[in-house]
Short mmCIF file of C-alpha atoms and ligand atoms in Angstrom, two decimals:
data_model
loop_
_atom_site.label_atom_id
_atom_site.label_comp_id
_atom_site.label_asym_id
_atom_site.label_seq_id
_atom_site.Cartn_x
_atom_site.Cartn_y
_atom_site.Cartn_z
CA MET A 1 183.88 184.01 95.59
CA SER A 2 186.17 181.47 97.18
CA GLN A 3 187.08 181.50 100.85
CA ILE A 4 189.76 183.96 101.91
CA LYS A 5 192.93 182.02 102.74
CA ILE A 6 195.43 184.86 102.95
CA PRO A 7 193.93 188.32 103.47
CA ILE A 8 195.82 191.52 102.69
CA LEU A 9 196.31 191.94 106.44
CA ASP A 10 195.62 189.76 109.47
CA LEU A 11 195.96 191.55 112.82
CA LYS A 12 195.02 188.57 114.97
CA PRO A 13 198.42 186.76 115.14
CA GLN A 14 200.00 189.95 116.47
CA TYR A 15 197.29 190.42 119.08
CA LEU A 16 197.55 186.82 120.28
CA ALA A 17 201.32 187.21 120.69
CA ILE A 18 200.98 190.27 122.94
CA LYS A 19 197.55 189.59 124.45
CA ASP A 20 198.69 189.48 128.09
CA GLU A 21 200.70 192.70 127.84
CA ILE A 22 197.78 194.47 126.14
CA GLN A 23 195.18 193.35 128.64
CA LEU A 24 197.36 194.41 131.55
CA ALA A 25 197.87 197.83 129.97
CA ILE A 26 194.14 198.27 129.29
CA ASN A 27 193.24 197.24 132.83
CA GLN A 28 195.63 199.81 134.24
CA VAL A 29 193.90 202.53 132.24
CA LEU A 30 190.47 201.35 133.33
CA GLU A 31 191.55 201.44 136.95
CA SER A 32 193.23 204.85 136.62
CA GLY A 33 189.94 206.48 135.67
CA GLN A 34 191.75 208.90 133.36
CA PHE A 35 190.85 208.35 129.76
CA ILE A 36 191.85 211.40 127.70
CA LEU A 37 195.44 212.72 127.60
CA GLY A 38 196.91 212.56 131.14
CA PRO A 39 199.95 210.58 132.37
CA THR A 40 199.45 207.50 130.15
CA VAL A 41 199.42 209.63 127.02
CA GLN A 42 202.37 211.67 128.29
CA ALA A 43 204.33 208.49 128.96
CA PHE A 44 203.72 207.27 125.42
CA GLU A 45 204.65 210.68 123.96
CA THR A 46 207.92 210.56 125.90
CA SER A 47 208.66 207.00 124.73
CA ALA A 48 207.82 207.77 121.10
CA ALA A 49 209.99 210.91 121.13
CA ALA A 50 212.88 208.95 122.66
CA TYR A 51 212.51 206.13 120.14
CA LEU A 52 212.45 208.49 117.18
CA GLY A 53 215.11 210.83 118.54
CA VAL A 54 212.95 213.96 118.33
CA LYS A 55 212.33 216.67 120.90
CA HIS A 56 208.53 216.72 120.91
CA ALA A 57 205.85 214.11 120.24
CA ILE A 58 202.22 215.22 120.52
CA GLY A 59 199.41 212.68 120.51
CA VAL A 60 196.31 213.54 118.51
CA ASN A 61 193.13 211.87 117.28
CA SER A 62 194.32 210.53 113.91
CA GLY A 63 196.94 210.81 111.21
CA THR A 64 194.65 213.14 109.31
CA ASP A 65 194.49 215.47 112.32
CA ALA A 66 198.28 215.26 112.72
CA LEU A 67 198.61 216.61 109.16
CA LEU A 68 195.87 219.20 109.65
CA ILE A 69 197.17 220.48 112.99
CA GLY A 70 200.73 220.29 111.66
CA LEU A 71 199.86 222.56 108.74
CA ARG A 72 198.03 224.98 111.05
CA ALA A 73 201.00 225.04 113.43
CA LEU A 74 203.26 225.94 110.48
CA GLY A 75 200.91 228.83 109.68
CA VAL A 76 199.79 227.40 106.33
CA GLY A 77 196.39 228.76 105.33
CA PRO A 78 194.21 230.34 102.64
CA GLY A 79 196.11 231.54 99.58
CA ASP A 80 199.10 229.27 100.24
CA GLU A 81 200.25 226.39 98.09
CA VAL A 82 201.67 223.11 99.37
CA ILE A 83 203.61 220.82 97.05
CA THR A 84 202.82 217.15 97.50
CA THR A 85 202.51 213.79 95.78
CA PRO A 86 199.33 212.80 93.97
CA PHE A 87 200.02 209.14 94.75
CA SER A 88 198.73 208.77 98.30
CA PHE A 89 195.67 208.27 100.45
CA PHE A 90 193.32 211.27 100.23
CA ALA A 91 194.07 212.47 103.79
CA THR A 92 197.33 213.92 102.44
CA ALA A 93 195.74 216.41 100.04
CA GLU A 94 192.57 216.73 102.10
CA SER A 95 194.51 218.18 105.03
CA ILE A 96 196.00 220.83 102.74
CA SER A 97 192.60 221.73 101.31
CA MET A 98 191.03 221.76 104.78
CA VAL A 99 193.33 224.55 106.00
CA GLY A 100 192.31 226.56 102.93
CA ALA A 101 195.54 226.03 101.00
CA LYS A 102 195.95 224.48 97.57
CA PRO A 103 197.61 221.10 97.02
CA VAL A 104 200.04 221.30 94.09
CA PHE A 105 200.73 217.83 92.77
CA VAL A 106 204.15 216.87 91.46
CA ASP A 107 204.63 213.60 89.57
CA ILE A 108 206.22 210.55 91.21
CA ARG A 109 209.14 208.28 90.43
CA PRO A 110 208.29 204.83 89.03
CA ASP A 111 210.90 203.06 91.19
CA THR A 112 210.05 204.58 94.60
CA PHE A 113 206.34 205.50 94.15
CA ASN A 114 207.30 208.75 95.93
CA ILE A 115 207.39 212.39 94.82
CA ASP A 116 210.08 212.99 92.16
CA PRO A 117 212.53 215.48 93.70
CA ASP A 118 213.76 216.54 90.25
CA LEU A 119 210.32 217.98 89.46
CA ILE A 120 209.69 219.93 92.68
CA GLU A 121 211.48 223.18 91.89
CA ALA A 122 209.50 223.74 88.68
CA ALA A 123 206.29 223.66 90.77
CA ILE A 124 207.37 226.37 93.21
CA THR A 125 205.56 229.73 92.92
CA SER A 126 205.46 232.86 95.08
CA LYS A 127 202.57 231.23 96.98
CA THR A 128 204.38 228.01 97.88
CA ARG A 129 204.75 227.66 101.64
CA ALA A 130 205.55 224.02 102.24
CA ILE A 131 206.39 220.60 100.80
CA MET A 132 204.53 217.54 102.07
CA PRO A 133 206.34 214.37 101.03
CA VAL A 134 204.70 211.01 101.80
CA HIS A 135 206.85 208.00 102.67
CA LEU A 136 204.52 205.76 100.72
CA TYR A 137 204.28 202.07 101.56
CA GLY A 138 206.95 202.71 104.25
CA ASN A 139 209.63 203.80 101.78
CA PRO A 140 211.40 207.01 102.85
CA ALA A 141 211.05 209.81 100.27
CA ALA A 142 214.11 211.56 98.81
CA MET A 143 214.58 213.73 101.90
CA ALA A 144 218.07 215.09 101.16
CA GLN A 145 216.89 216.67 97.92
CA ILE A 146 213.63 217.82 99.48
CA MET A 147 215.39 219.47 102.45
CA GLN A 148 217.85 221.13 100.10
CA ILE A 149 215.08 222.59 97.93
CA ALA A 150 213.18 223.71 101.05
CA ALA A 151 216.25 225.48 102.43
CA LYS A 152 216.94 227.20 99.12
CA HIS A 153 213.36 228.50 98.74
CA ASP A 154 212.59 229.02 102.43
CA LEU A 155 209.82 226.42 102.54
CA LYS A 156 208.56 224.29 105.41
CA VAL A 157 208.57 220.49 105.20
CA ILE A 158 205.84 218.34 106.75
CA GLU A 159 206.38 214.60 106.34
CA ASP A 160 203.37 212.33 105.99
CA CYS A 161 204.68 209.34 107.96
CA ALA A 162 201.35 207.53 108.26
CA GLN A 163 202.80 204.42 106.59
CA ALA A 164 206.37 204.73 107.84
CA PHE A 165 206.75 204.44 111.63
CA GLY A 166 210.34 203.24 112.11
CA GLY A 167 211.41 204.04 108.55
CA ILE A 168 214.97 205.37 108.29
CA TYR A 169 216.40 207.73 105.70
CA LYS A 170 219.48 205.98 104.32
CA GLY A 171 220.23 208.36 101.49
CA ASP A 172 218.85 206.16 98.79
CA CYS A 173 218.44 208.57 95.89
CA SER A 174 219.43 206.34 93.00
CA GLY A 175 218.88 208.01 89.67
CA CYS A 176 218.12 211.44 91.06
CA GLU A 177 219.60 214.27 89.00
CA GLN A 178 219.94 216.81 91.81
CA SER A 179 223.38 217.34 93.14
CA CYS A 180 223.15 217.12 96.87
CA ASP A 181 224.54 219.39 99.54
CA ASP A 182 226.77 217.08 101.57
CA GLY A 183 226.07 219.02 104.76
CA ILE A 184 222.33 218.50 104.51
CA ARG A 185 222.72 214.88 103.49
CA ASP A 186 225.09 214.03 106.34
CA ARG A 187 222.88 215.76 108.87
CA ILE A 188 219.82 213.66 108.02
CA LEU A 189 221.40 210.35 107.07
CA GLY A 190 220.25 207.53 109.38
CA LYS A 191 217.40 209.55 110.89
CA TYR A 192 213.91 208.25 111.35
CA THR A 193 211.22 209.50 109.02
CA GLY A 194 209.24 212.20 110.78
CA THR A 195 212.32 213.76 112.40
CA ILE A 196 213.88 215.31 109.29
CA GLY A 197 211.42 217.97 108.17
CA ASP A 198 209.86 220.67 110.38
CA ILE A 199 207.05 218.30 111.31
CA GLY A 200 206.29 214.59 111.10
CA ALA A 201 202.70 213.34 111.06
CA PHE A 202 202.01 209.73 112.04
CA SER A 203 198.84 207.64 112.00
CA PHE A 204 198.04 204.87 114.45
CA PHE A 205 195.08 203.58 112.45
CA PRO A 206 194.96 199.85 113.28
CA THR A 207 196.36 198.71 109.93
CA LYS A 208 199.51 200.88 110.08
CA ASN A 209 202.93 199.47 111.07
CA LEU A 210 202.42 200.85 114.57
CA GLY A 211 198.67 200.58 114.94
CA ALA A 212 196.34 201.24 117.87
CA TYR A 213 193.02 199.48 118.48
CA GLY A 214 191.14 202.55 117.34
CA ASP A 215 192.08 205.91 115.84
CA GLY A 216 195.18 207.83 116.87
CA GLY A 217 197.94 210.03 115.50
CA LEU A 218 201.15 211.79 116.46
CA ILE A 219 202.87 215.06 115.58
CA THR A 220 206.65 215.17 115.91
CA THR A 221 208.89 218.24 115.81
CA ASN A 222 212.17 219.60 117.16
CA ASP A 223 210.73 223.13 117.20
CA ASP A 224 209.44 224.37 120.58
CA HIS A 225 207.09 226.96 119.08
CA ILE A 226 205.51 224.47 116.65
CA ALA A 227 205.10 222.00 119.51
CA GLU A 228 203.42 224.57 121.75
CA THR A 229 201.02 225.63 118.98
CA ALA A 230 200.17 222.01 118.13
CA ARG A 231 199.48 221.27 121.82
CA MET A 232 197.09 224.21 121.93
CA LEU A 233 195.38 223.30 118.65
CA ARG A 234 194.54 219.79 119.87
CA VAL A 235 192.57 221.21 122.82
CA HIS A 236 190.43 223.94 121.24
CA GLY A 237 193.30 226.42 120.91
CA ALA A 238 193.80 226.80 124.64
CA LYS A 239 197.00 226.82 126.67
CA GLU A 240 195.10 227.15 129.91
CA ARG A 241 191.64 225.71 130.15
CA TYR A 242 188.86 228.21 129.31
CA LYS A 243 191.36 230.76 128.01
CA ASN A 244 191.14 229.91 124.32
CA LEU A 245 193.59 231.82 122.16
CA MET A 246 192.74 230.50 118.73
CA LEU A 247 190.29 228.26 116.90
CA GLY A 248 191.45 224.71 117.42
CA TYR A 249 190.10 221.19 117.44
CA ASN A 250 189.03 218.45 119.77
CA SER A 251 191.80 216.10 118.72
CA ARG A 252 193.32 214.24 121.62
CA LEU A 253 194.92 210.83 121.86
CA ASP A 254 193.05 208.77 124.43
CA ALA A 255 194.77 206.92 127.25
CA MET A 256 193.55 203.47 126.16
CA GLN A 257 195.18 203.84 122.75
CA ALA A 258 198.33 205.34 124.29
CA ALA A 259 198.66 202.38 126.65
CA ILE A 260 198.23 199.94 123.75
CA LEU A 261 200.77 201.86 121.67
CA GLN A 262 203.23 201.89 124.56
CA VAL A 263 203.14 198.07 124.57
CA LYS A 264 203.39 197.86 120.78
CA LEU A 265 206.29 200.31 120.60
CA ARG A 266 208.40 197.70 122.42
CA HIS A 267 207.88 195.32 119.48
CA ILE A 268 208.02 197.68 116.50
CA ASP A 269 211.64 196.91 115.55
CA THR A 270 210.95 193.18 115.49
CA TRP A 271 207.79 193.65 113.44
CA ASN A 272 209.44 196.02 110.97
CA SER A 273 212.36 193.65 110.44
CA LYS A 274 209.93 190.78 109.86
CA ARG A 275 208.17 192.95 107.28
CA ARG A 276 211.52 193.44 105.56
CA TRP A 277 212.06 189.69 105.59
CA VAL A 278 208.62 189.17 104.01
CA ALA A 279 209.48 191.74 101.32
CA GLN A 280 212.88 190.20 100.58
CA THR A 281 211.33 186.74 100.38
CA TYR A 282 208.57 187.93 98.03
CA SER A 283 211.22 189.55 95.81
CA GLN A 284 213.30 186.35 95.72
CA LEU A 285 210.27 184.25 94.87
CA LEU A 286 209.24 186.71 92.17
CA ALA A 287 212.66 187.34 90.66
CA ALA A 288 212.77 187.31 86.87
CA VAL A 289 209.03 186.89 86.43
CA ASP A 290 207.88 188.49 83.19
CA GLY A 291 205.15 191.10 83.26
CA LEU A 292 205.82 192.15 86.83
CA ILE A 293 208.18 194.60 88.56
CA THR A 294 209.01 194.06 92.22
CA PRO A 295 209.58 197.10 94.49
CA THR A 296 213.03 198.47 95.26
CA LEU A 297 214.30 196.94 98.50
CA SER A 298 215.78 200.22 99.66
CA GLU A 299 217.47 200.37 103.04
CA GLY A 300 215.34 201.89 105.76
CA HIS A 301 212.09 200.83 104.02
CA VAL A 302 209.59 199.39 106.53
CA PHE A 303 207.19 197.84 104.01
CA HIS A 304 203.81 198.94 105.23
CA GLN A 305 202.86 197.52 101.84
CA TYR A 306 204.68 195.25 99.42
CA THR A 307 203.54 196.61 96.10
CA VAL A 308 204.36 195.19 92.67
CA ARG A 309 203.64 196.64 89.26
CA ILE A 310 201.68 194.39 86.89
CA LEU A 311 202.43 195.37 83.31
CA GLY A 312 200.52 195.02 80.07
CA GLY A 313 197.11 196.07 81.36
CA LYS A 314 196.72 192.82 83.31
CA ARG A 315 196.49 194.24 86.83
CA ASP A 316 192.75 193.99 87.42
CA LEU A 317 192.58 190.49 85.95
CA THR A 318 195.52 189.40 88.10
CA LYS A 319 193.84 190.77 91.21
CA GLN A 320 190.69 188.79 90.38
CA THR A 321 192.65 185.58 89.75
CA LEU A 322 194.32 185.96 93.14
CA ALA A 323 190.96 186.65 94.77
CA ASP A 324 189.65 183.40 93.25
CA ALA A 325 192.52 181.59 95.00
CA GLY A 326 191.57 183.24 98.31
CA ILE A 327 194.37 185.83 98.24
CA GLY A 328 193.49 189.38 99.23
CA ALA A 329 195.64 191.57 96.99
CA MET A 330 194.64 195.24 97.03
CA ILE A 331 195.07 198.39 94.93
CA TYR A 332 196.56 201.37 96.80
CA TYR A 333 195.32 203.61 95.30
CA PRO A 334 193.01 203.05 92.33
CA ILE A 335 192.40 206.77 91.79
CA PRO A 336 195.26 209.22 92.43
CA GLN A 337 194.36 212.21 94.58
CA ASP A 338 194.46 214.71 91.70
CA LYS A 339 191.85 212.64 89.83
CA LEU A 340 189.39 212.23 92.70
CA PRO A 341 185.89 213.60 92.07
CA VAL A 342 186.47 216.31 94.72
CA TYR A 343 189.17 217.89 92.51
CA LEU A 344 187.55 217.05 89.16
CA GLY A 345 188.96 219.04 86.26
CA GLN A 346 191.35 221.04 88.42
CA TYR A 347 194.64 219.34 87.62
CA PRO A 348 196.50 218.37 84.44
CA ASP A 349 197.57 214.75 83.88
CA LEU A 350 200.76 213.49 85.47
CA SER A 351 201.99 210.59 83.39
CA VAL A 352 203.87 208.37 85.87
CA ASN A 353 201.13 208.86 88.44
CA ASN A 354 198.44 207.85 85.95
CA GLN A 355 200.39 204.85 84.74
CA LEU A 356 201.22 203.49 88.20
CA SER A 357 197.64 203.83 89.38
CA GLN A 358 196.81 201.30 86.63
CA GLU A 359 199.69 198.95 87.52
CA VAL A 360 200.10 198.76 91.30
CA LEU A 361 199.01 195.73 93.25
CA SER A 362 199.78 195.28 96.96
CA LEU A 363 200.25 191.71 98.16
CA PRO A 364 199.35 190.37 101.62
CA MET A 365 201.73 191.97 104.14
CA TRP A 366 202.04 191.52 107.87
CA PRO A 367 204.96 190.51 110.07
CA GLU A 368 203.82 186.97 110.94
CA LEU A 369 203.42 185.72 107.34
CA SER A 370 205.12 182.34 106.88
CA LEU A 371 207.29 181.13 104.02
CA GLU A 372 204.56 178.67 103.12
CA GLN A 373 202.02 181.48 102.84
CA LEU A 374 204.38 183.59 100.72
CA LYS A 375 204.93 180.63 98.39
CA TYR A 376 201.18 180.19 98.07
CA VAL A 377 200.77 183.85 97.08
CA THR A 378 203.67 183.95 94.62
CA THR A 379 202.78 180.63 92.99
CA HIS A 380 199.29 181.88 92.26
CA LEU A 381 200.61 185.25 91.15
CA LYS A 382 202.97 183.62 88.65
CA GLN A 383 200.15 181.46 87.32
CA ALA A 384 197.98 184.54 86.88
CA LEU A 385 200.51 186.25 84.65
CA PRO A 386 200.71 185.35 80.98
CA GLN A 387 204.16 183.86 80.40
C1 LIG B 1 196.37 206.38 106.86
C2 LIG B 1 196.95 207.56 106.18
C3 LIG B 1 196.63 208.87 106.58
C4 LIG B 1 195.56 209.19 107.56
O1 LIG B 1 195.67 208.60 108.79
P1 LIG B 1 194.34 208.42 109.71
O2 LIG B 1 194.90 208.04 111.03
O3 LIG B 1 193.53 207.33 109.09
O4 LIG B 1 193.63 209.70 109.74
C5 LIG B 1 197.31 209.90 105.97
N1 LIG B 1 198.22 209.69 105.01
C6 LIG B 1 198.53 208.46 104.59
C7 LIG B 1 199.58 208.27 103.53
C8 LIG B 1 197.89 207.34 105.14
O5 LIG B 1 198.20 206.11 104.71
#
């Protein structure tokens, strides 16, 4: 194993750039003596809601809990079905299973890696209660079509925004066969991911675009009733302390993470635009390379990951060759959710999903990557591919 020169992600340059701001914010929390929820968390919730343009933002323990509490607040439970993408981190389907509902997986599109809106309606049954799109790798899902289908069939929409803080829906639905309701499309065009459906669920896991220095998550909604229920669910189902109304969770954002996130929120636009620059530069350096497909540079994409497809069964070999050159390329995700051991034998094959899980390779991605580093990665990647 050679020395790692360019890891998949390096969080240190970002920390060094904001070190003074972070330490000041942490010291203020330490001196305040209030560590769970409280004014620091409220201040961050207010800032996040204002940034996103949504009425309510509710801090919770993790992105997984944001999905779980979000589903509970929508009233999804045993006997219900939730339509989602198989091509995601397991927390997506796990949250659905954890509330007692059944994840129903719909195949993805090869150009967006996201749920294929043309296939959703065929998966709807009398038990379907909600659709959970994931904005994978930071690329907004086909929300106009999804919102239209949801309205037609009276379904709720809960967006998994764990990889897409700052992502904007720009109406990119190239190739989709659905005719779109102009009213719905116009209403959501230009909105941030997580503010379009009934609920948005964000993760502040350190590696995400907006990452804390520990676990954290956020629920967003414009619905007062959903917000009130979610606020109760995060504190053991109580509105007033010791008057518990329902079975909830201990799932609160802590003040230290909120203070860190408050600092980082000030920089998120800069970081996301640097990510877009990294993605555009990768795509230029990799243009017209045989055996590889670069991702669509759709507008509003915030590139949590820059993920290429390596064709011809060469993905694993390519990953190893890069590793030998000290480049940390990663596979997100090697096993799609529907094929995980926990669901073994329960779901039929989905062809695009299966194929992409064999082809995807995510290249090093963080805002401070330099042109020199990108050239190093792409030069080695080209050499690894048989020309
Ligand atoms: C990270 C992630 C989650 C879970 O977030 P945690 O904060 O780690 O619980 C959910 N969905 C997706 C798509 C993710 O990438």
